Amino acid sequence: MAGFPVHDPLFLAVAAVAVLAIGISKSGFSGGIGVLAVPVMALFVSPLTAAAIMLPILCVMDVLSVWAYRRRWHRRNLLLLLPGACVGLALGALTFRYVDDAVIRLLLGAVTLGFGLQAFAAAGQAGEVRAGKAATGVACGALSGFTSFIAHAGGPPAKFFLLRQHLDKTVFVGTNVVFFFLINQAKILPYAWLGQFSRDNLMTSLLLAPLAPLGIWLGLRLHHRVPQDAFYRVSYLLMILAGVKLLLDGGLDVIFR
């Protein structure tokens, strides 16, 4: 246990900043930088270990966020996203040890960056609230469930589906919050089955978990202070940053493997 990064001050400092940033992003802007947590922590531990450390912390954040956004979520969108997500989670559990992370990151990064750039460029245009297509919701749910299981990177596909509907910003975040609360709860048993909850992993999660409420609180404060137009611009910008990060991670993995 002496070599485990829980004893490394630099690892703990970097992980603490990541946890705070994810909490702010999750409760304030419905994620976007959540995909950065596993790659950043993977500088010190394996991606599988980083994902296992983050899951209990994400579950704590989810409970706090669901309470904050209770009754402020879109029922139809959840019903469209969840069936596909169940399929994606099952596929992720079965291929967890064999999937090529680099290819997944490259594909997801390209889609995320493309949509983020297009949406950010058009953010100043007036948009009417419109219902999402059922097929798109199921497909985005499946991709979200799969990438969430592999690397907690399920945010971009869900946002791709929801942002185009121009929902009220609070309903948008609340729908994401409830969706990922259910997703992360569903990941607990498969992660345990795969042996990811070791004593060292859980100890690291326990050390970092107290930062979760602070991040959620800061995110909620920002959410209520940022106007809706600016909120959507920030959300699109976070998608762009997430897409760039995914492309860089995937490209570097391919080059240096």
Short mmCIF file of the C-alpha atoms (twelve columns), coordinates in Angstrom:
data_MODEL
# 
_entry.id   MODEL 
# 
loop_
_atom_site.group_PDB 
_atom_site.id 
_atom_site.type_symbol 
_atom_site.label_atom_id 
_atom_site.label_alt_id 
_atom_site.label_comp_id 
_atom_site.label_asym_id 
_atom_site.label_seq_id 
_atom_site.Cartn_x 
_atom_site.Cartn_y 
_atom_site.Cartn_z 
_atom_site.pdbx_PDB_model_num 
ATOM 1   C CA . MET A 1   0.000   0.000  0.000   1 
ATOM 2   C CA . ALA A 2   2.981   2.275  0.474   1 
ATOM 3   C CA . GLY A 3   3.241   2.930  -3.259  1 
ATOM 4   C CA . PHE A 4   -0.399  3.860  -3.710  1 
ATOM 5   C CA . PRO A 5   -0.952  7.509  -4.767  1 
ATOM 6   C CA . VAL A 6   -3.126  8.199  -1.728  1 
ATOM 7   C CA . HIS A 7   0.231   8.947  -0.081  1 
ATOM 8   C CA . ASP A 8   1.315   11.273 -2.903  1 
ATOM 9   C CA . PRO A 9   0.556   14.951 -2.037  1 
ATOM 10  C CA . LEU A 10  0.693   15.977 -5.702  1 
ATOM 11  C CA . PHE A 11  -1.876  13.331 -6.658  1 
ATOM 12  C CA . LEU A 12  -4.178  14.401 -3.835  1 
ATOM 13  C CA . ALA A 13  -3.857  18.084 -4.798  1 
ATOM 14  C CA . VAL A 14  -4.628  17.419 -8.471  1 
ATOM 15  C CA . ALA A 15  -7.496  15.066 -7.594  1 
ATOM 16  C CA . ALA A 16  -8.939  17.623 -5.148  1 
ATOM 17  C CA . VAL A 17  -9.011  20.330 -7.835  1 
ATOM 18  C CA . ALA A 18  -10.637 17.861 -10.240 1 
ATOM 19  C CA . VAL A 19  -13.345 16.952 -7.712  1 
ATOM 20  C CA . LEU A 20  -14.151 20.615 -7.011  1 
ATOM 21  C CA . ALA A 21  -14.292 21.435 -10.724 1 
ATOM 22  C CA . ILE A 22  -16.585 18.483 -11.431 1 
ATOM 23  C CA . GLY A 23  -18.925 19.476 -8.594  1 
ATOM 24  C CA . ILE A 24  -19.167 23.048 -9.871  1 
ATOM 25  C CA . SER A 25  -19.708 21.884 -13.437 1 
ATOM 26  C CA . LYS A 26  -22.227 19.167 -12.523 1 
ATOM 27  C CA . SER A 27  -24.577 21.289 -10.407 1 
ATOM 28  C CA . GLY A 28  -24.029 24.588 -12.194 1 
ATOM 29  C CA . PHE A 29  -23.730 23.745 -15.878 1 
ATOM 30  C CA . SER A 30  -24.609 20.053 -16.164 1 
ATOM 31  C CA . GLY A 31  -21.094 18.783 -16.580 1 
ATOM 32  C CA . GLY A 32  -18.771 19.325 -19.497 1 
ATOM 33  C CA . ILE A 33  -15.487 19.066 -17.630 1 
ATOM 34  C CA . GLY A 34  -16.403 15.798 -15.958 1 
ATOM 35  C CA . VAL A 35  -14.615 13.967 -18.772 1 
ATOM 36  C CA . LEU A 36  -11.370 15.575 -17.597 1 
ATOM 37  C CA . ALA A 37  -11.304 13.868 -14.199 1 
ATOM 38  C CA . VAL A 38  -10.303 10.354 -15.237 1 
ATOM 39  C CA . PRO A 39  -7.602  11.463 -17.735 1 
ATOM 40  C CA . VAL A 40  -6.064  13.863 -15.182 1 
ATOM 41  C CA . MET A 41  -6.039  11.268 -12.407 1 
ATOM 42  C CA . ALA A 42  -4.744  8.696  -14.888 1 
ATOM 43  C CA . LEU A 43  -1.436  10.581 -14.848 1 
ATOM 44  C CA . PHE A 44  -0.889  8.910  -11.468 1 
ATOM 45  C CA . VAL A 45  -2.984  5.719  -11.602 1 
ATOM 46  C CA . SER A 46  -4.477  3.503  -14.297 1 
ATOM 47  C CA . PRO A 47  -7.658  4.763  -16.028 1 
ATOM 48  C CA . LEU A 48  -9.608  1.863  -14.490 1 
ATOM 49  C CA . THR A 49  -8.440  2.812  -10.997 1 
ATOM 50  C CA . ALA A 50  -9.201  6.497  -11.611 1 
ATOM 51  C CA . ALA A 51  -12.735 5.627  -12.736 1 
ATOM 52  C CA . ALA A 52  -13.250 3.436  -9.663  1 
ATOM 53  C CA . ILE A 53  -12.043 6.199  -7.313  1 
ATOM 54  C CA . MET A 54  -14.376 8.747  -8.899  1 
ATOM 55  C CA . LEU A 55  -17.567 6.663  -8.865  1 
ATOM 56  C CA . PRO A 56  -18.354 6.924  -5.102  1 
ATOM 57  C CA . ILE A 57  -17.594 10.652 -5.223  1 
ATOM 58  C CA . LEU A 58  -19.910 11.121 -8.195  1 
ATOM 59  C CA . CYS A 59  -22.641 9.240  -6.326  1 
ATOM 60  C CA . VAL A 60  -22.323 11.679 -3.406  1 
ATOM 61  C CA . MET A 61  -22.551 14.614 -5.820  1 
ATOM 62  C CA . ASP A 62  -25.573 13.051 -7.517  1 
ATOM 63  C CA . VAL A 63  -27.543 12.762 -4.270  1 
ATOM 64  C CA . LEU A 64  -26.883 16.412 -3.405  1 
ATOM 65  C CA . SER A 65  -27.701 17.583 -6.936  1 
ATOM 66  C CA . VAL A 66  -30.929 15.564 -7.180  1 
ATOM 67  C CA . TRP A 67  -32.142 17.172 -3.967  1 
ATOM 68  C CA . ALA A 68  -31.270 20.639 -5.274  1 
ATOM 69  C CA . TYR A 69  -33.098 20.060 -8.599  1 
ATOM 70  C CA . ARG A 70  -36.033 17.984 -7.329  1 
ATOM 71  C CA . ARG A 71  -39.136 18.424 -9.512  1 
ATOM 72  C CA . ARG A 72  -37.097 20.417 -12.050 1 
ATOM 73  C CA . TRP A 73  -36.463 17.786 -14.717 1 
ATOM 74  C CA . HIS A 74  -37.990 16.719 -18.031 1 
ATOM 75  C CA . ARG A 75  -39.852 13.401 -17.810 1 
ATOM 76  C CA . ARG A 76  -40.080 12.653 -21.544 1 
ATOM 77  C CA . ASN A 77  -36.364 13.169 -22.112 1 
ATOM 78  C CA . LEU A 78  -35.502 10.792 -19.287 1 
ATOM 79  C CA . LEU A 79  -37.818 8.150  -20.721 1 
ATOM 80  C CA . LEU A 80  -36.041 8.478  -24.068 1 
ATOM 81  C CA . LEU A 81  -32.485 8.425  -22.704 1 
ATOM 82  C CA . LEU A 82  -32.741 5.661  -20.097 1 
ATOM 83  C CA . PRO A 83  -33.569 2.587  -22.278 1 
ATOM 84  C CA . GLY A 84  -30.547 3.205  -24.488 1 
ATOM 85  C CA . ALA A 85  -28.434 3.943  -21.438 1 
ATOM 86  C CA . CYS A 86  -29.228 0.515  -19.982 1 
ATOM 87  C CA . VAL A 87  -27.963 -1.111 -23.182 1 
ATOM 88  C CA . GLY A 88  -24.838 1.059  -23.156 1 
ATOM 89  C CA . LEU A 89  -24.106 0.239  -19.512 1 
ATOM 90  C CA . ALA A 90  -24.447 -3.490 -20.146 1 
ATOM 91  C CA . LEU A 91  -22.121 -3.266 -23.149 1 
ATOM 92  C CA . GLY A 92  -19.637 -1.240 -21.124 1 
ATOM 93  C CA . ALA A 93  -19.630 -3.803 -18.300 1 
ATOM 94  C CA . LEU A 94  -19.014 -6.681 -20.703 1 
ATOM 95  C CA . THR A 95  -16.220 -4.930 -22.628 1 
ATOM 96  C CA . PHE A 96  -14.703 -2.877 -19.772 1 
ATOM 97  C CA . ARG A 97  -11.383 -4.745 -19.769 1 
ATOM 98  C CA . TYR A 98  -11.084 -5.058 -23.546 1 
ATOM 99  C CA . VAL A 99  -12.349 -1.823 -25.092 1 
ATOM 100 C CA . ASP A 100 -9.859  0.429  -26.879 1 
ATOM 101 C CA . ASP A 101 -10.066 3.647  -24.844 1 
ATOM 102 C CA . ALA A 102 -8.147  5.632  -27.463 1 
ATOM 103 C CA . VAL A 103 -10.639 4.914  -30.260 1 
ATOM 104 C CA . ILE A 104 -13.606 5.705  -28.009 1 
ATOM 105 C CA . ARG A 105 -12.054 9.017  -26.969 1 
ATOM 106 C CA . LEU A 106 -11.240 9.979  -30.573 1 
ATOM 107 C CA . LEU A 107 -14.749 9.277  -31.850 1 
ATOM 108 C CA . LEU A 108 -16.489 10.888 -28.892 1 
ATOM 109 C CA . GLY A 109 -14.118 13.868 -29.005 1 
ATOM 110 C CA . ALA A 110 -14.801 14.505 -32.695 1 
ATOM 111 C CA . VAL A 111 -18.581 14.445 -32.215 1 
ATOM 112 C CA . THR A 112 -18.410 16.572 -29.047 1 
ATOM 113 C CA . LEU A 113 -16.104 19.180 -30.571 1 
ATOM 114 C CA . GLY A 114 -18.097 19.404 -33.808 1 
ATOM 115 C CA . PHE A 115 -21.401 19.959 -32.063 1 
ATOM 116 C CA . GLY A 116 -19.887 22.319 -29.507 1 
ATOM 117 C CA . LEU A 117 -18.366 24.559 -32.171 1 
ATOM 118 C CA . GLN A 118 -21.530 24.626 -34.263 1 
ATOM 119 C CA . ALA A 119 -23.750 25.348 -31.266 1 
ATOM 120 C CA . PHE A 120 -21.422 27.990 -29.817 1 
ATOM 121 C CA . ALA A 121 -21.342 29.836 -33.145 1 
ATOM 122 C CA . ALA A 122 -25.152 29.890 -33.266 1 
ATOM 123 C CA . ALA A 123 -25.664 30.630 -29.569 1 
ATOM 124 C CA . GLY A 124 -26.628 34.232 -30.199 1 
ATOM 125 C CA . GLN A 125 -29.561 33.229 -32.378 1 
ATOM 126 C CA . ALA A 126 -32.980 32.916 -30.798 1 
ATOM 127 C CA . GLY A 127 -34.038 29.348 -30.254 1 
ATOM 128 C CA . GLU A 128 -37.481 27.915 -29.597 1 
ATOM 129 C CA . VAL A 129 -38.096 25.058 -27.215 1 
ATOM 130 C CA . ARG A 130 -38.507 21.896 -29.295 1 
ATOM 131 C CA . ALA A 131 -38.935 18.235 -28.503 1 
ATOM 132 C CA . GLY A 132 -36.064 15.849 -29.147 1 
ATOM 133 C CA . LYS A 133 -36.538 12.954 -31.556 1 
ATOM 134 C CA . ALA A 134 -37.103 9.567  -29.925 1 
ATOM 135 C CA . ALA A 135 -34.488 7.742  -32.017 1 
ATOM 136 C CA . THR A 136 -31.874 10.382 -31.253 1 
ATOM 137 C CA . GLY A 137 -32.636 10.173 -27.536 1 
ATOM 138 C CA . VAL A 138 -32.259 6.389  -27.442 1 
ATOM 139 C CA . ALA A 139 -29.010 6.506  -29.454 1 
ATOM 140 C CA . CYS A 140 -27.526 9.277  -27.318 1 
ATOM 141 C CA . GLY A 141 -28.590 7.420  -24.178 1 
ATOM 142 C CA . ALA A 142 -26.805 4.269  -25.361 1 
ATOM 143 C CA . LEU A 143 -23.598 6.139  -26.175 1 
ATOM 144 C CA . SER A 144 -23.809 8.030  -22.907 1 
ATOM 145 C CA . GLY A 145 -24.267 4.836  -20.872 1 
ATOM 146 C CA . PHE A 146 -21.337 3.133  -22.590 1 
ATOM 147 C CA . THR A 147 -18.847 6.016  -22.317 1 
ATOM 148 C CA . SER A 148 -19.988 6.736  -18.760 1 
ATOM 149 C CA . PHE A 149 -19.199 3.184  -17.719 1 
ATOM 150 C CA . ILE A 150 -15.794 3.161  -19.416 1 
ATOM 151 C CA . ALA A 151 -14.472 6.547  -18.281 1 
ATOM 152 C CA . HIS A 152 -17.279 8.635  -16.671 1 
ATOM 153 C CA . ALA A 153 -17.458 10.494 -19.988 1 
ATOM 154 C CA . GLY A 154 -21.182 10.135 -20.656 1 
ATOM 155 C CA . GLY A 155 -21.969 13.838 -20.476 1 
ATOM 156 C CA . PRO A 156 -21.348 14.932 -24.108 1 
ATOM 157 C CA . PRO A 157 -23.848 12.526 -25.764 1 
ATOM 158 C CA . ALA A 158 -26.597 13.462 -23.294 1 
ATOM 159 C CA . LYS A 159 -25.860 17.154 -23.713 1 
ATOM 160 C CA . PHE A 160 -25.856 16.727 -27.508 1 
ATOM 161 C CA . PHE A 161 -29.452 15.534 -27.236 1 
ATOM 162 C CA . LEU A 162 -30.702 17.991 -24.618 1 
ATOM 163 C CA . LEU A 163 -28.984 21.254 -25.565 1 
ATOM 164 C CA . ARG A 164 -30.603 21.305 -29.020 1 
ATOM 165 C CA . GLN A 165 -34.039 21.484 -27.370 1 
ATOM 166 C CA . HIS A 166 -33.399 24.931 -25.814 1 
ATOM 167 C CA . LEU A 167 -34.875 23.903 -22.471 1 
ATOM 168 C CA . ASP A 168 -35.005 26.233 -19.497 1 
ATOM 169 C CA . LYS A 169 -31.501 26.138 -18.008 1 
ATOM 170 C CA . THR A 170 -32.684 24.747 -14.664 1 
ATOM 171 C CA . VAL A 171 -34.780 22.017 -16.310 1 
ATOM 172 C CA . PHE A 172 -31.813 21.190 -18.541 1 
ATOM 173 C CA . VAL A 173 -29.436 20.754 -15.594 1 
ATOM 174 C CA . GLY A 174 -32.074 18.949 -13.515 1 
ATOM 175 C CA . THR A 175 -32.703 16.415 -16.288 1 
ATOM 176 C CA . ASN A 176 -28.976 15.722 -16.590 1 
ATOM 177 C CA . VAL A 177 -28.656 15.433 -12.819 1 
ATOM 178 C CA . VAL A 178 -31.433 12.835 -12.501 1 
ATOM 179 C CA . PHE A 179 -30.193 10.922 -15.553 1 
ATOM 180 C CA . PHE A 180 -26.647 10.577 -14.232 1 
ATOM 181 C CA . PHE A 181 -27.853 9.824  -10.722 1 
ATOM 182 C CA . LEU A 182 -29.566 6.743  -12.145 1 
ATOM 183 C CA . ILE A 183 -26.618 5.927  -14.421 1 
ATOM 184 C CA . ASN A 184 -24.050 6.091  -11.631 1 
ATOM 185 C CA . GLN A 185 -26.199 4.058  -9.257  1 
ATOM 186 C CA . ALA A 186 -26.482 1.379  -11.942 1 
ATOM 187 C CA . LYS A 187 -22.676 1.243  -12.251 1 
ATOM 188 C CA . ILE A 188 -22.045 0.333  -8.609  1 
ATOM 189 C CA . LEU A 189 -22.743 -3.415 -8.783  1 
ATOM 190 C CA . PRO A 190 -20.878 -3.982 -12.088 1 
ATOM 191 C CA . TYR A 191 -17.850 -2.074 -10.764 1 
ATOM 192 C CA . ALA A 192 -17.898 -4.242 -7.643  1 
ATOM 193 C CA . TRP A 193 -18.248 -7.360 -9.827  1 
ATOM 194 C CA . LEU A 194 -15.179 -6.248 -11.791 1 
ATOM 195 C CA . GLY A 195 -13.200 -5.869 -8.547  1 
ATOM 196 C CA . GLN A 196 -12.728 -2.108 -8.816  1 
ATOM 197 C CA . PHE A 197 -13.629 -1.235 -5.219  1 
ATOM 198 C CA . SER A 198 -10.392 -2.193 -3.509  1 
ATOM 199 C CA . ARG A 199 -9.527  -0.924 -0.046  1 
ATOM 200 C CA . ASP A 200 -7.040  1.591  -1.483  1 
ATOM 201 C CA . ASN A 201 -9.515  2.908  -4.046  1 
ATOM 202 C CA . LEU A 202 -12.237 3.361  -1.443  1 
ATOM 203 C CA . MET A 203 -9.820  5.055  0.966   1 
ATOM 204 C CA . THR A 204 -8.890  7.570  -1.723  1 
ATOM 205 C CA . SER A 205 -12.574 8.185  -2.503  1 
ATOM 206 C CA . LEU A 206 -13.242 8.755  1.207   1 
ATOM 207 C CA . LEU A 207 -10.453 11.328 1.458   1 
ATOM 208 C CA . LEU A 208 -11.736 13.291 -1.528  1 
ATOM 209 C CA . ALA A 209 -15.493 12.972 -0.890  1 
ATOM 210 C CA . PRO A 210 -15.748 15.905 1.586   1 
ATOM 211 C CA . LEU A 211 -14.963 18.250 -1.316  1 
ATOM 212 C CA . ALA A 212 -18.084 17.107 -3.183  1 
ATOM 213 C CA . PRO A 213 -20.604 19.231 -1.201  1 
ATOM 214 C CA . LEU A 214 -18.412 22.331 -1.603  1 
ATOM 215 C CA . GLY A 215 -18.216 21.878 -5.372  1 
ATOM 216 C CA . ILE A 216 -21.980 21.317 -5.639  1 
ATOM 217 C CA . TRP A 217 -22.712 24.406 -3.514  1 
ATOM 218 C CA . LEU A 218 -20.424 26.602 -5.623  1 
ATOM 219 C CA . GLY A 219 -22.015 25.283 -8.812  1 
ATOM 220 C CA . LEU A 220 -25.524 26.047 -7.571  1 
ATOM 221 C CA . ARG A 221 -24.489 29.589 -6.681  1 
ATOM 222 C CA . LEU A 222 -23.125 30.143 -10.173 1 
ATOM 223 C CA . HIS A 223 -26.167 28.543 -11.826 1 
ATOM 224 C CA . HIS A 224 -28.569 31.041 -10.278 1 
ATOM 225 C CA . ARG A 225 -26.318 34.000 -11.056 1 
ATOM 226 C CA . VAL A 226 -25.609 33.287 -14.735 1 
ATOM 227 C CA . PRO A 227 -28.278 34.480 -17.249 1 
ATOM 228 C CA . GLN A 228 -29.766 31.853 -19.557 1 
ATOM 229 C CA . ASP A 229 -28.000 33.044 -22.732 1 
ATOM 230 C CA . ALA A 230 -24.652 33.140 -20.972 1 
ATOM 231 C CA . PHE A 231 -25.415 29.775 -19.392 1 
ATOM 232 C CA . TYR A 232 -25.808 28.130 -22.780 1 
ATOM 233 C CA . ARG A 233 -22.633 29.757 -24.069 1 
ATOM 234 C CA . VAL A 234 -20.717 28.400 -21.074 1 
ATOM 235 C CA . SER A 235 -22.237 24.956 -21.628 1 
ATOM 236 C CA . TYR A 236 -21.198 24.967 -25.295 1 
ATOM 237 C CA . LEU A 237 -17.709 26.165 -24.365 1 
ATOM 238 C CA . LEU A 238 -17.370 23.313 -21.866 1 
ATOM 239 C CA . MET A 239 -18.362 20.892 -24.619 1 
ATOM 240 C CA . ILE A 240 -15.662 22.326 -26.878 1 
ATOM 241 C CA . LEU A 241 -13.029 21.956 -24.150 1 
ATOM 242 C CA . ALA A 242 -14.199 18.415 -23.428 1 
ATOM 243 C CA . GLY A 243 -14.022 17.526 -27.129 1 
ATOM 244 C CA . VAL A 244 -10.478 18.908 -27.444 1 
ATOM 245 C CA . LYS A 245 -9.386  17.017 -24.334 1 
ATOM 246 C CA . LEU A 246 -10.863 13.745 -25.577 1 
ATOM 247 C CA . LEU A 247 -9.172  14.145 -28.969 1 
ATOM 248 C CA . LEU A 248 -5.816  14.913 -27.353 1 
ATOM 249 C CA . ASP A 249 -6.058  11.952 -24.997 1 
ATOM 250 C CA . GLY A 250 -7.083  9.575  -27.771 1 
ATOM 251 C CA . GLY A 251 -4.449  10.871 -30.174 1 
ATOM 252 C CA . LEU A 252 -1.635  10.662 -27.628 1 
ATOM 253 C CA . ASP A 253 -2.676  7.128  -26.696 1 
ATOM 254 C CA . VAL A 254 -2.506  6.080  -30.348 1 
ATOM 255 C CA . ILE A 255 0.867   7.765  -30.926 1 
ATOM 256 C CA . PHE A 256 2.657   6.514  -27.814 1 
ATOM 257 C CA . ARG A 257 1.147   3.065  -27.325 1 
# 
